[in-house]
Structures are given as C-alpha cells and as structure tokens.
Tab-separated table of C-alpha atoms and ligand atoms in Angstrom:
chain	number	residue	atom	x	y	z
J	1	MET	CA	-25.898	-23.660	22.355
J	2	SER	CA	-23.401	-25.808	20.467
J	3	ASN	CA	-20.186	-24.055	19.524
J	4	THR	CA	-19.437	-26.309	16.570
J	5	THR	CA	-21.382	-27.069	13.440
J	6	ALA	CA	-19.682	-29.828	11.471
J	7	VAL	CA	-21.425	-28.752	8.283
J	8	ASN	CA	-20.023	-25.238	8.176
J	9	PRO	CA	-17.170	-25.279	5.628
J	10	LEU	CA	-14.966	-22.881	7.573
J	11	LEU	CA	-15.170	-24.912	10.770
J	12	ALA	CA	-14.564	-28.124	8.838
J	13	ALA	CA	-11.495	-26.737	7.041
J	14	ALA	CA	-10.141	-25.220	10.249
J	15	GLN	CA	-10.532	-28.527	12.095
J	16	GLY	CA	-8.820	-30.517	9.394
J	17	THR	CA	-11.896	-32.307	8.057
J	18	ARG	CA	-13.097	-32.120	4.467
J	19	PRO	CA	-15.385	-29.118	3.865
J	20	SER	CA	-18.364	-29.268	1.487
J	21	ARG	CA	-16.807	-26.359	-0.396
J	22	ARG	CA	-13.769	-24.103	-0.042
J	23	PRO	CA	-14.696	-21.642	2.725
J	24	VAL	CA	-14.243	-17.929	2.138
J	25	TRP	CA	-14.506	-14.792	4.250
J	26	PHE	CA	-12.644	-11.477	4.180
J	27	MET	CA	-10.819	-9.650	6.936
J	28	ARG	CA	-12.535	-6.265	7.330
J	29	GLN	CA	-15.513	-7.514	5.325
J	30	ALA	CA	-17.711	-5.380	7.593
J	31	GLY	CA	-16.936	-1.730	7.177
J	32	ARG	CA	-16.219	1.075	4.841
J	33	SER	CA	-16.408	-0.764	1.525
J	34	LEU	CA	-20.162	-1.100	2.148
J	35	PRO	CA	-22.632	1.783	1.591
J	36	GLU	CA	-25.083	0.135	4.007
J	37	TYR	CA	-22.326	0.289	6.666
J	38	ARG	CA	-21.655	3.973	6.092
J	39	LYS	CA	-25.405	4.579	6.347
J	40	VAL	CA	-25.969	2.883	9.736
J	41	ARG	CA	-22.738	4.315	11.171
J	42	ALA	CA	-23.547	7.914	10.160
J	43	GLY	CA	-23.211	10.174	13.217
J	44	ILE	CA	-22.169	7.337	15.560
J	45	GLY	CA	-18.562	7.081	16.770
J	46	MET	CA	-16.667	3.909	15.884
J	47	LEU	CA	-16.120	2.875	19.504
J	48	ASP	CA	-19.625	3.845	20.582
J	49	SER	CA	-21.020	1.615	17.834
J	50	CYS	CA	-19.001	-1.340	19.195
J	51	PHE	CA	-20.905	-1.167	22.509
J	52	ARG	CA	-24.390	-1.211	20.881
J	53	PRO	CA	-25.413	-4.860	20.422
J	54	ASP	CA	-28.146	-4.074	17.867
J	55	LEU	CA	-25.725	-2.111	15.695
J	56	VAL	CA	-22.888	-4.648	16.078
J	57	CYS	CA	-25.309	-7.371	15.013
J	58	GLU	CA	-26.549	-5.436	11.969
J	59	ILE	CA	-23.046	-4.430	10.761
J	60	THR	CA	-21.704	-7.974	11.253
J	61	LEU	CA	-24.562	-9.382	9.164
J	62	GLN	CA	-24.277	-6.886	6.294
J	63	PRO	CA	-21.398	-8.556	4.399
J	64	VAL	CA	-22.867	-12.039	4.943
J	65	ARG	CA	-26.186	-10.976	3.395
J	66	ARG	CA	-24.443	-9.316	0.503
J	67	HIS	CA	-21.564	-11.674	-0.308
J	68	HIS	CA	-22.729	-15.042	1.128
J	69	THR	CA	-19.413	-15.576	2.875
J	70	ASP	CA	-19.049	-18.771	4.921
J	71	ALA	CA	-18.305	-16.789	8.058
J	72	ALA	CA	-19.168	-13.543	9.779
J	73	ILE	CA	-16.528	-11.744	11.795
J	74	LEU	CA	-17.818	-9.900	14.817
J	75	PHE	CA	-17.852	-6.155	14.206
J	76	SER	CA	-15.643	-4.699	16.922
J	77	ASP	CA	-12.039	-3.554	17.192
J	78	ILE	CA	-8.880	-4.780	18.868
J	79	VAL	CA	-8.902	-1.744	21.190
J	80	VAL	CA	-12.480	-2.344	22.431
J	81	PRO	CA	-11.400	-4.397	25.506
J	82	LEU	CA	-8.754	-1.772	26.356
J	83	ARG	CA	-11.387	0.944	26.305
J	84	ALA	CA	-13.739	-1.293	28.303
J	85	ALA	CA	-10.998	-1.762	30.917
J	86	GLY	CA	-10.663	2.009	31.276
J	87	VAL	CA	-7.846	3.010	28.909
J	88	ASP	CA	-8.498	6.515	27.586
J	89	LEU	CA	-8.391	6.058	23.806
J	90	ASP	CA	-10.338	6.771	20.639
J	91	ILE	CA	-10.423	5.529	17.056
J	92	VAL	CA	-9.781	8.419	14.695
J	93	SER	CA	-11.138	7.935	11.182
J	94	GLY	CA	-8.331	7.561	8.641
J	95	VAL	CA	-5.750	7.250	11.430
J	96	GLY	CA	-6.682	4.388	13.741
J	97	PRO	CA	-6.507	3.990	17.513
J	98	VAL	CA	-5.050	6.963	19.423
J	99	ILE	CA	-4.097	6.547	23.114
J	100	GLU	CA	-4.446	9.593	25.363
J	101	ARG	CA	-1.604	8.623	27.734
J	102	PRO	CA	0.813	6.144	26.112
J	103	ILE	CA	2.198	3.397	28.362
J	104	ARG	CA	5.985	3.669	28.467
J	105	ASP	CA	7.188	2.767	31.966
J	106	ALA	CA	6.715	0.314	34.817
J	107	GLN	CA	4.264	2.593	36.655
J	108	ALA	CA	2.008	2.949	33.618
J	109	VAL	CA	2.055	-0.829	33.138
J	110	ALA	CA	1.183	-1.345	36.817
J	111	ASP	CA	-1.745	1.063	36.430
J	112	LEU	CA	-3.232	-0.905	33.517
J	113	ARG	CA	-6.387	-2.508	34.890
J	114	ALA	CA	-7.635	-6.024	34.207
J	115	LEU	CA	-10.744	-6.506	32.075
J	116	ASP	CA	-13.877	-7.565	33.949
J	117	PRO	CA	-16.186	-9.639	31.702
J	118	ALA	CA	-19.095	-7.402	32.752
J	119	GLN	CA	-17.342	-4.522	30.952
J	120	VAL	CA	-17.744	-6.298	27.601
J	121	GLU	CA	-21.251	-7.609	28.234
J	122	PRO	CA	-22.622	-5.604	25.241
J	123	VAL	CA	-20.186	-7.534	23.012
J	124	ALA	CA	-21.369	-10.852	24.472
J	125	GLU	CA	-24.970	-9.756	23.926
J	126	ALA	CA	-24.168	-8.977	20.272
J	127	VAL	CA	-22.673	-12.462	19.859
J	128	ARG	CA	-25.846	-14.048	21.259
J	129	LEU	CA	-28.016	-11.973	18.910
J	130	LEU	CA	-25.798	-12.964	15.980
J	131	ARG	CA	-25.968	-16.685	16.730
J	132	GLY	CA	-29.733	-16.355	16.601
J	133	GLU	CA	-29.531	-14.758	13.145
J	134	LEU	CA	-26.661	-16.537	11.418
J	135	GLY	CA	-27.969	-20.078	10.980
J	136	GLY	CA	-25.263	-22.192	9.315
J	137	THR	CA	-22.850	-19.307	8.804
J	138	ALA	CA	-19.969	-19.476	11.287
J	139	LEU	CA	-19.345	-16.595	13.682
J	140	ILE	CA	-15.682	-15.700	14.194
J	141	GLY	CA	-14.740	-13.724	17.296
J	142	PHE	CA	-11.384	-12.011	17.658
J	143	ALA	CA	-8.908	-10.181	19.827
J	144	GLY	CA	-5.704	-8.257	19.312
J	145	ALA	CA	-2.583	-10.220	20.205
J	146	PRO	CA	-0.382	-8.921	23.053
J	147	PHE	CA	2.345	-7.488	20.771
J	148	THR	CA	0.004	-5.581	18.463
J	149	LEU	CA	-1.950	-4.161	21.412
J	150	ALA	CA	1.316	-3.215	23.131
J	151	SER	CA	2.444	-1.374	20.021
J	152	TYR	CA	-0.647	0.858	20.074
J	153	LEU	CA	-0.367	1.437	23.836
J	154	VAL	CA	3.358	2.249	23.822
J	155	GLU	CA	3.490	4.269	20.591
J	156	GLY	CA	0.222	6.042	21.413
J	157	GLY	CA	-1.106	5.320	17.929
J	158	PRO	CA	-0.275	3.629	14.642
J	159	SER	CA	3.445	3.277	13.898
J	160	ARG	CA	5.592	2.100	11.002
J	161	SER	CA	8.787	1.386	12.908
J	162	HIS	CA	7.400	0.463	16.354
J	163	GLU	CA	10.545	2.091	17.746
J	164	ARG	CA	9.283	3.053	21.208
J	165	THR	CA	7.767	-0.402	21.561
J	166	LYS	CA	11.065	-2.075	20.718
J	167	ALA	CA	12.960	0.386	22.929
J	168	LEU	CA	10.844	-0.697	25.922
J	169	MET	CA	11.257	-4.356	24.981
J	170	TYR	CA	15.058	-4.147	24.880
J	171	SER	CA	15.633	-1.673	27.709
J	172	ASP	CA	13.247	-3.034	30.337
J	173	PRO	CA	12.385	-6.678	29.587
J	174	ASP	CA	10.698	-7.173	32.984
J	175	THR	CA	8.263	-4.330	32.368
J	176	TRP	CA	7.771	-5.565	28.806
J	177	HIS	CA	6.858	-9.084	29.926
J	178	THR	CA	4.561	-7.708	32.628
J	179	LEU	CA	2.790	-5.607	29.988
J	180	LEU	CA	2.438	-8.479	27.541
J	181	GLY	CA	1.224	-10.778	30.312
J	182	LYS	CA	-1.514	-8.289	31.191
J	183	LEU	CA	-2.483	-7.940	27.527
J	184	ALA	CA	-2.644	-11.732	27.184
J	185	ASP	CA	-5.008	-11.801	30.184
J	186	LEU	CA	-7.125	-9.082	28.559
J	187	ALA	CA	-7.330	-11.036	25.295
J	188	ILE	CA	-8.293	-14.201	27.180
J	189	VAL	CA	-11.133	-12.472	29.054
J	190	PHE	CA	-12.385	-10.800	25.841
J	191	LEU	CA	-12.240	-14.036	23.842
J	192	ARG	CA	-13.788	-16.060	26.662
J	193	ALA	CA	-16.766	-13.684	26.701
J	194	GLN	CA	-17.220	-14.199	22.951
J	195	VAL	CA	-16.779	-17.980	23.000
J	196	ASP	CA	-19.105	-18.415	25.997
J	197	ALA	CA	-21.716	-16.338	24.160
J	198	GLY	CA	-21.457	-18.567	21.069
J	199	ALA	CA	-18.524	-17.504	18.863
J	200	GLN	CA	-17.539	-20.679	16.981
J	201	ALA	CA	-13.929	-19.755	16.134
J	202	PHE	CA	-11.633	-16.869	16.934
J	203	GLN	CA	-8.776	-15.042	15.261
J	204	LEU	CA	-5.924	-13.567	17.256
J	205	PHE	CA	-4.700	-10.583	15.231
J	206	ASP	CA	-0.979	-9.976	15.618
J	207	SER	CA	-1.060	-7.553	12.712
J	208	TRP	CA	2.299	-5.918	13.403
J	209	ALA	CA	4.348	-8.926	14.602
J	210	GLY	CA	6.082	-8.925	11.210
J	211	ALA	CA	8.153	-5.985	12.481
J	212	LEU	CA	10.147	-8.445	14.618
J	213	SER	CA	12.966	-10.868	13.845
J	214	LEU	CA	12.233	-14.516	14.486
J	215	ALA	CA	14.560	-14.576	17.504
J	216	ASP	CA	12.922	-11.535	19.096
J	217	TYR	CA	9.440	-12.849	18.296
J	218	ARG	CA	10.270	-16.088	20.084
J	219	GLU	CA	11.785	-14.349	23.113
J	220	TYR	CA	9.480	-11.382	23.638
J	221	VAL	CA	6.124	-12.281	22.107
J	222	GLN	CA	5.437	-15.941	21.401
J	223	PRO	CA	5.098	-17.097	25.057
J	224	HIS	CA	2.323	-14.545	25.624
J	225	SER	CA	0.400	-15.391	22.448
J	226	ALA	CA	0.881	-19.078	23.306
J	227	ARG	CA	-0.794	-18.513	26.678
J	228	VAL	CA	-3.838	-17.028	24.925
J	229	PHE	CA	-4.150	-20.050	22.631
J	230	ALA	CA	-3.526	-22.506	25.467
J	231	ALA	CA	-6.455	-21.017	27.394
J	232	PHE	CA	-8.733	-22.292	24.592
J	233	GLU	CA	-7.080	-25.682	24.075
J	234	ASP	CA	-10.220	-27.532	25.160
J	235	ALA	CA	-12.832	-24.968	24.105
J	236	GLY	CA	-13.690	-26.801	20.892
J	237	VAL	CA	-13.301	-23.675	18.751
J	238	PRO	CA	-10.718	-23.374	15.957
J	239	ARG	CA	-8.015	-20.830	16.763
J	240	LEU	CA	-6.799	-18.626	13.898
J	241	HIS	CA	-3.669	-16.489	14.008
J	242	PHE	CA	-2.725	-13.730	11.579
J	243	GLY	CA	-0.119	-11.053	11.033
J	244	VAL	CA	1.213	-8.966	8.135
J	245	GLY	CA	4.734	-9.465	6.741
J	246	THR	CA	5.178	-12.557	8.896
J	247	GLY	CA	6.812	-14.776	6.253
J	248	GLU	CA	9.750	-15.468	8.569
J	249	LEU	CA	7.477	-16.052	11.582
J	250	LEU	CA	4.912	-18.447	10.103
J	251	GLY	CA	6.351	-21.531	11.801
J	252	ALA	CA	6.612	-19.806	15.169
J	253	MET	CA	3.094	-18.379	14.900
J	254	GLY	CA	1.745	-21.867	14.262
J	255	GLU	CA	3.745	-23.225	17.198
J	256	ALA	CA	2.167	-20.577	19.427
J	257	GLY	CA	-0.898	-22.806	19.252
J	258	ALA	CA	-2.907	-21.843	16.176
J	259	ASP	CA	-5.046	-24.351	14.324
J	260	VAL	CA	-5.099	-22.044	11.298
J	261	VAL	CA	-2.210	-19.790	10.282
J	262	GLY	CA	-3.089	-16.677	8.290
J	263	VAL	CA	-0.672	-15.730	5.522
J	264	ASP	CA	-0.313	-12.395	3.762
J	265	TRP	CA	0.213	-12.179	-0.024
J	266	ARG	CA	4.016	-12.177	0.083
J	267	VAL	CA	4.464	-15.926	0.584
J	268	PRO	CA	2.639	-18.409	-1.701
J	269	LEU	CA	0.514	-20.840	0.309
J	270	ASP	CA	2.472	-23.945	-0.706
J	271	GLU	CA	5.675	-22.337	0.551
J	272	ALA	CA	3.788	-21.173	3.680
J	273	ALA	CA	2.781	-24.799	4.292
J	274	ARG	CA	6.450	-25.820	4.243
J	275	ARG	CA	7.293	-23.076	6.732
J	276	VAL	CA	4.356	-23.849	9.044
J	277	GLY	CA	4.895	-27.598	8.911
J	278	PRO	CA	2.232	-30.298	8.709
J	279	GLY	CA	-0.856	-30.488	10.883
J	280	ARG	CA	-2.269	-26.966	10.619
J	281	ALA	CA	-4.643	-25.296	8.168
J	282	LEU	CA	-3.793	-22.119	6.237
J	283	GLN	CA	-5.806	-18.990	5.572
J	284	GLY	CA	-5.256	-16.435	2.830
J	285	ASN	CA	-3.834	-14.911	0.816
J	286	LEU	CA	-5.046	-12.708	-2.028
J	287	ASP	CA	-3.423	-9.257	-2.083
J	288	PRO	CA	-6.313	-6.902	-1.189
J	289	ALA	CA	-4.998	-4.399	-3.740
J	290	VAL	CA	-5.635	-6.917	-6.547
J	291	LEU	CA	-9.351	-6.268	-5.990
J	292	LEU	CA	-8.821	-2.705	-7.278
J	293	GLY	CA	-7.664	-4.104	-10.656
J	294	PRO	CA	-9.634	-5.474	-13.627
J	295	TRP	CA	-11.641	-8.697	-13.248
J	296	ASP	CA	-9.244	-10.651	-15.491
J	297	ALA	CA	-6.361	-9.966	-13.111
J	298	ILE	CA	-8.538	-10.726	-10.084
J	299	GLU	CA	-9.635	-14.067	-11.513
J	300	THR	CA	-6.055	-15.040	-12.372
J	301	HIS	CA	-4.895	-14.218	-8.844
J	302	VAL	CA	-7.826	-15.992	-7.146
J	303	ARG	CA	-7.190	-19.127	-9.213
J	304	ARG	CA	-3.486	-18.980	-8.353
J	305	VAL	CA	-4.225	-18.697	-4.602
J	306	CYS	CA	-6.488	-21.743	-4.813
J	307	ALA	CA	-3.932	-23.726	-6.835
J	308	ASP	CA	-1.178	-22.835	-4.354
J	309	ALA	CA	-3.525	-23.879	-1.535
J	310	ASP	CA	-4.111	-27.249	-3.202
J	311	ALA	CA	-0.330	-27.656	-3.413
J	312	ALA	CA	-0.172	-26.707	0.292
J	313	LEU	CA	-2.569	-29.544	1.138
J	314	ALA	CA	-0.255	-31.897	-0.739
J	315	VAL	CA	2.660	-30.919	1.542
J	316	GLY	CA	0.775	-31.361	4.803
J	317	ALA	CA	-1.543	-28.409	5.394
J	318	THR	CA	-4.824	-29.761	6.773
J	319	GLY	CA	-7.158	-27.264	5.123
J	320	HIS	CA	-7.535	-23.936	3.325
J	321	VAL	CA	-9.706	-20.969	4.222
J	322	PHE	CA	-9.770	-18.455	1.369
J	323	ASN	CA	-9.234	-14.875	2.534
J	324	LEU	CA	-7.283	-11.790	1.647
J	325	GLY	CA	-3.707	-11.291	2.828
J	326	HIS	CA	-4.931	-8.308	4.908
J	327	GLY	CA	-8.166	-6.338	5.305
J	328	VAL	CA	-10.511	-5.156	2.553
J	329	LEU	CA	-9.376	-1.712	1.366
J	330	PRO	CA	-12.070	0.971	1.772
J	331	ALA	CA	-12.002	1.753	-2.001
J	332	THR	CA	-12.945	-1.825	-2.940
J	333	ASP	CA	-16.104	-2.212	-5.042
J	334	PRO	CA	-18.268	-4.536	-2.920
J	335	ARG	CA	-19.654	-6.189	-6.071
J	336	VAL	CA	-16.157	-7.511	-6.729
J	337	LEU	CA	-16.111	-9.197	-3.303
J	338	THR	CA	-19.410	-10.926	-4.091
J	339	ARG	CA	-17.956	-12.156	-7.391
J	340	VAL	CA	-14.825	-13.475	-5.682
J	341	VAL	CA	-16.981	-15.501	-3.257
J	342	GLU	CA	-18.889	-16.977	-6.242
J	343	LEU	CA	-15.650	-17.768	-8.051
J	344	VAL	CA	-14.021	-19.490	-5.059
J	345	HIS	CA	-17.163	-21.508	-4.338
J	346	GLY	CA	-17.366	-22.543	-7.982
J	347	LEU	CA	-13.774	-23.705	-8.422
K	401	CP3	O1	-14.953	-6.848	9.290
K	401	CP3	C1	-14.102	-7.025	10.188
K	401	CP3	O2	-12.943	-7.427	9.939
K	401	CP3	C2	-14.516	-6.824	11.631
K	401	CP3	C3	-14.190	-5.607	12.221
K	401	CP3	C4	-12.782	-5.185	12.608
K	401	CP3	C5	-12.470	-3.823	12.776
K	401	CP3	N1	-11.214	-3.732	13.283
K	401	CP3	C6	-13.398	-2.726	12.487
K	401	CP3	C7	-12.852	-1.373	12.213
K	401	CP3	C8	-11.664	-5.923	12.976
K	401	CP3	C9	-11.449	-7.426	12.942
K	401	CP3	C10	-10.669	-4.980	13.397
K	401	CP3	C11	-9.353	-5.383	13.933
K	401	CP3	C12	-8.275	-4.382	13.972
K	401	CP3	N2	-8.340	-3.088	14.383
K	401	CP3	C13	-6.931	-4.688	13.667
K	401	CP3	C14	-6.433	-6.016	13.244
K	401	CP3	C15	-6.730	-6.251	11.806
K	401	CP3	C16	-5.815	-5.561	10.853
K	401	CP3	O3	-6.305	-4.767	10.055
K	401	CP3	O4	-4.606	-5.840	10.891
K	401	CP3	C17	-6.192	-3.508	13.843
K	401	CP3	C18	-4.713	-3.349	13.603
K	401	CP3	C19	-7.084	-2.507	14.316
K	401	CP3	C20	-6.777	-1.094	14.675
K	401	CP3	C21	-7.548	-0.198	13.785
K	401	CP3	N3	-8.870	0.157	13.992
K	401	CP3	C22	-7.139	0.391	12.561
K	401	CP3	C23	-5.749	0.270	11.959
K	401	CP3	C24	-8.243	1.086	12.039
K	401	CP3	C25	-8.367	1.825	10.716
K	401	CP3	C26	-8.202	3.287	10.842
K	401	CP3	C27	-8.754	4.002	9.618
K	401	CP3	O5	-9.758	4.693	9.751
K	401	CP3	O6	-8.170	3.843	8.526
K	401	CP3	C28	-9.299	0.941	12.953
K	401	CP3	C29	-10.655	1.470	12.810
K	401	CP3	C30	-11.668	0.494	12.340
K	401	CP3	N4	-11.822	-0.776	12.841
K	401	CP3	C31	-12.644	0.706	11.347
K	401	CP3	C32	-13.410	-0.464	11.262
K	401	CP3	C33	-14.594	-0.736	10.406
K	401	CP3	C34	-12.826	1.980	10.562
K	401	CP3	C35	-13.674	2.921	11.387
K	401	CP3	C36	-14.617	3.710	10.551
K	401	CP3	O7	-15.492	3.117	9.917
K	401	CP3	O8	-14.479	4.949	10.602
C-alpha cells in the first residue's frame, strides 16, 4: 500500500508542492459536534471505543462523509498508547484524561513500561480498514508529544499551570529527561504502527507546550520531540506539529523537525511564516469560537485566514493547510463546518 498520493491536496500542500485546491480539515472534527457520533458512542466508554476497529473506522469517516474534508484524522486519543502500555487511566467526559497514580518521582518513571506494537494492534487494524474506505482522502495519524503526555502523567489530569510538571522539570532534570525519553519512544512506537498500517501523514500534538518559555522549551522538550520526528525522516509521510499559545515557540517547533507547523489563532499566518522561517508549510488558524458566531463574521474570518496564508506563502511558507487554531468546540453547529469547507474550497 502506497503511503503517498500526490493528488491529495493535503499531502501536496504539506510536501511543498502545489495542491489542486486549498486543503482543509478540522482538529477534533470527529466527536461531539456530530449527532451521528453521539449515537454510535452511546453506552460505550471513550477509551473502550478507541480499541474497537469497526467503531474507530466509522467515527473517523463520519466528518469526511458530512463535510468533505480533504483529510480524516484517526479517531483515538493521545492517552491511548499510555493505556495500552498499562498505565491506569480513564477519560472522564467534560474533564479529560485522569491518571490513577500520577508519575512524580524517579521510581514511578522507572516503572513506566514501554509500548509493545501488539498492544495497539486494534488501532493498526482500524487504520487498515480506513485506508480501504477513504479513497483519495488522506488519513492523518497522530500521537501526543512527550511534554503534553508528561503533563497529564505528572499532574494526574488536565492542568492550567502545569506546576507539578514544571517542578519535576526544574528539581530533577535527570528524571525529567528519562520520562520524556520514554514518552518519545512511546510516541514513536504508536506512530510507527499507524504509518506501517497506512497512515499518510501524522500530527504530533504538543497542545500544552505554550506553557513554556522558549529557553525552557529548547532545553527540556525540543530534543525529545525532535527524536520523534527524526524517526520518520525517511518514512515519506508529512510530519505536522501543533500546540496552543505557541506564538513564541513556532520557530523552535519547526526546527524540531516538522514539515508543517500548526498555528493557533493568536498569530496571523504571515507573521507565523516569519517566525517559522522559510521551507515549511503552515496549518491553521481560525479561532474555533468564531464558528459560534453569525455566518457574516465566520466568512470574514475565513477569508482573512486565507489572505494571511497567501501572504505567508509570499514570505517563504511552502504551503497552507486550512484548519482551526484548536479543536472543534462541542457546541459547534456541524452545518457551519460543512459551509466553511465549501467556502475554503471555493476561494
Ligand atoms: O477528530 C479528532 O481530532 C480525532 C480524535 C481526537 C480525540 N482526542 C478524541 C477525543 C484527537 C486528535 C485527540 C487528541 C487529544 N486528546 C489532545 C490533543 C488535541 C488537543 O485538543 O489539544 C488532547 C490534549 C487530548 C486529551 C483529551 N482527551 C481531552 C482534553 C479531552 C476532552 C475532555 C472533555 O470531555 O471535554 C479528551 C477526550 C476526547 N478525546 C473526546 C474525544 C472525541 C471526548 C470524549 C467524549 O466524546 O466523551
């Protein structure tokens, strides 16, 4: 099975060649904004659903059928490989991942087990099923980046300040680097399983990296994310990288080895292109909250994102993938998403 399809607009834009149209997909396009999602998920736990290939396949396809996005993103979660490797955790609706025994010292880090590819075989099976169904639509795999995974493991759940995570980082750098090294290995095994099964691109989500200064990002995080990207240097799949509030980190996140740098809504794409430097594509960056406003405002913002992206190409960005600046909010009217896809494709 070929991992690249030159004709898919997302793969073309991500690889720096001219796409047939501006590609568009949405982070969190599969999920709670869709009634058909709520229907098939009824009575099935979030994590349980991630280990059922038939269900993963169906949920991944739902937004593609409805919105005609240029890409599907595998329905899963960043904590799936942790759970597969034996970490006792759950995803609590309205809260997020909750870890039974947070990892806060050298012993707990030593006890963290490596991921065996066999433990994520249901995910690989879902990818194979999806490649059989998707035709020319690209399939994006993903993993959580070492820092964002570490934040959940150390805090024990979602956090605003990431204070325990930073406390470990500053007080015991050796343990910190051991932890991030193990999480990089976990991401590599998880991504390898997806790419080998047919995922044509992947996104490394470092959602919470924006909590760090540039200097700390470079010292404590970037080498580990860079190792994940380097493992796929010759895999022939575009590598996407995204975080929230990462305006000051955009250059460093590109340098970690991303072909496409995701940008949230705070930095216009032409300015992002200057920060990232030439030679990489950009993804983004409509504020997901704009989609809760009237169509006039949505259209104005979508047109502005595309105009900023065109200006980004003029200063050296190699392509633009239209997306939101973070995930689809659950309250979003799915009909609005369909209209945004039509608008972007028509511009
Ligand atoms: O459509 C897609 O984007 C694919 C599916 C996907 C999910 N999680 C499904 C999900 C992806 C790519 C993720 C990644 C993920 N998970 C990230 C990185 C992306 C980001 O948003 O920054 C993070 C930080 C997580 C951790 C996580 N899992 C959170 C914060 C939540 C939300 C908690 C809540 O209920 O508000 C989850 C749960 C989750 N992951 C849901 C879905 C569809 C909701 C579960 C449900 O339907 O009850």
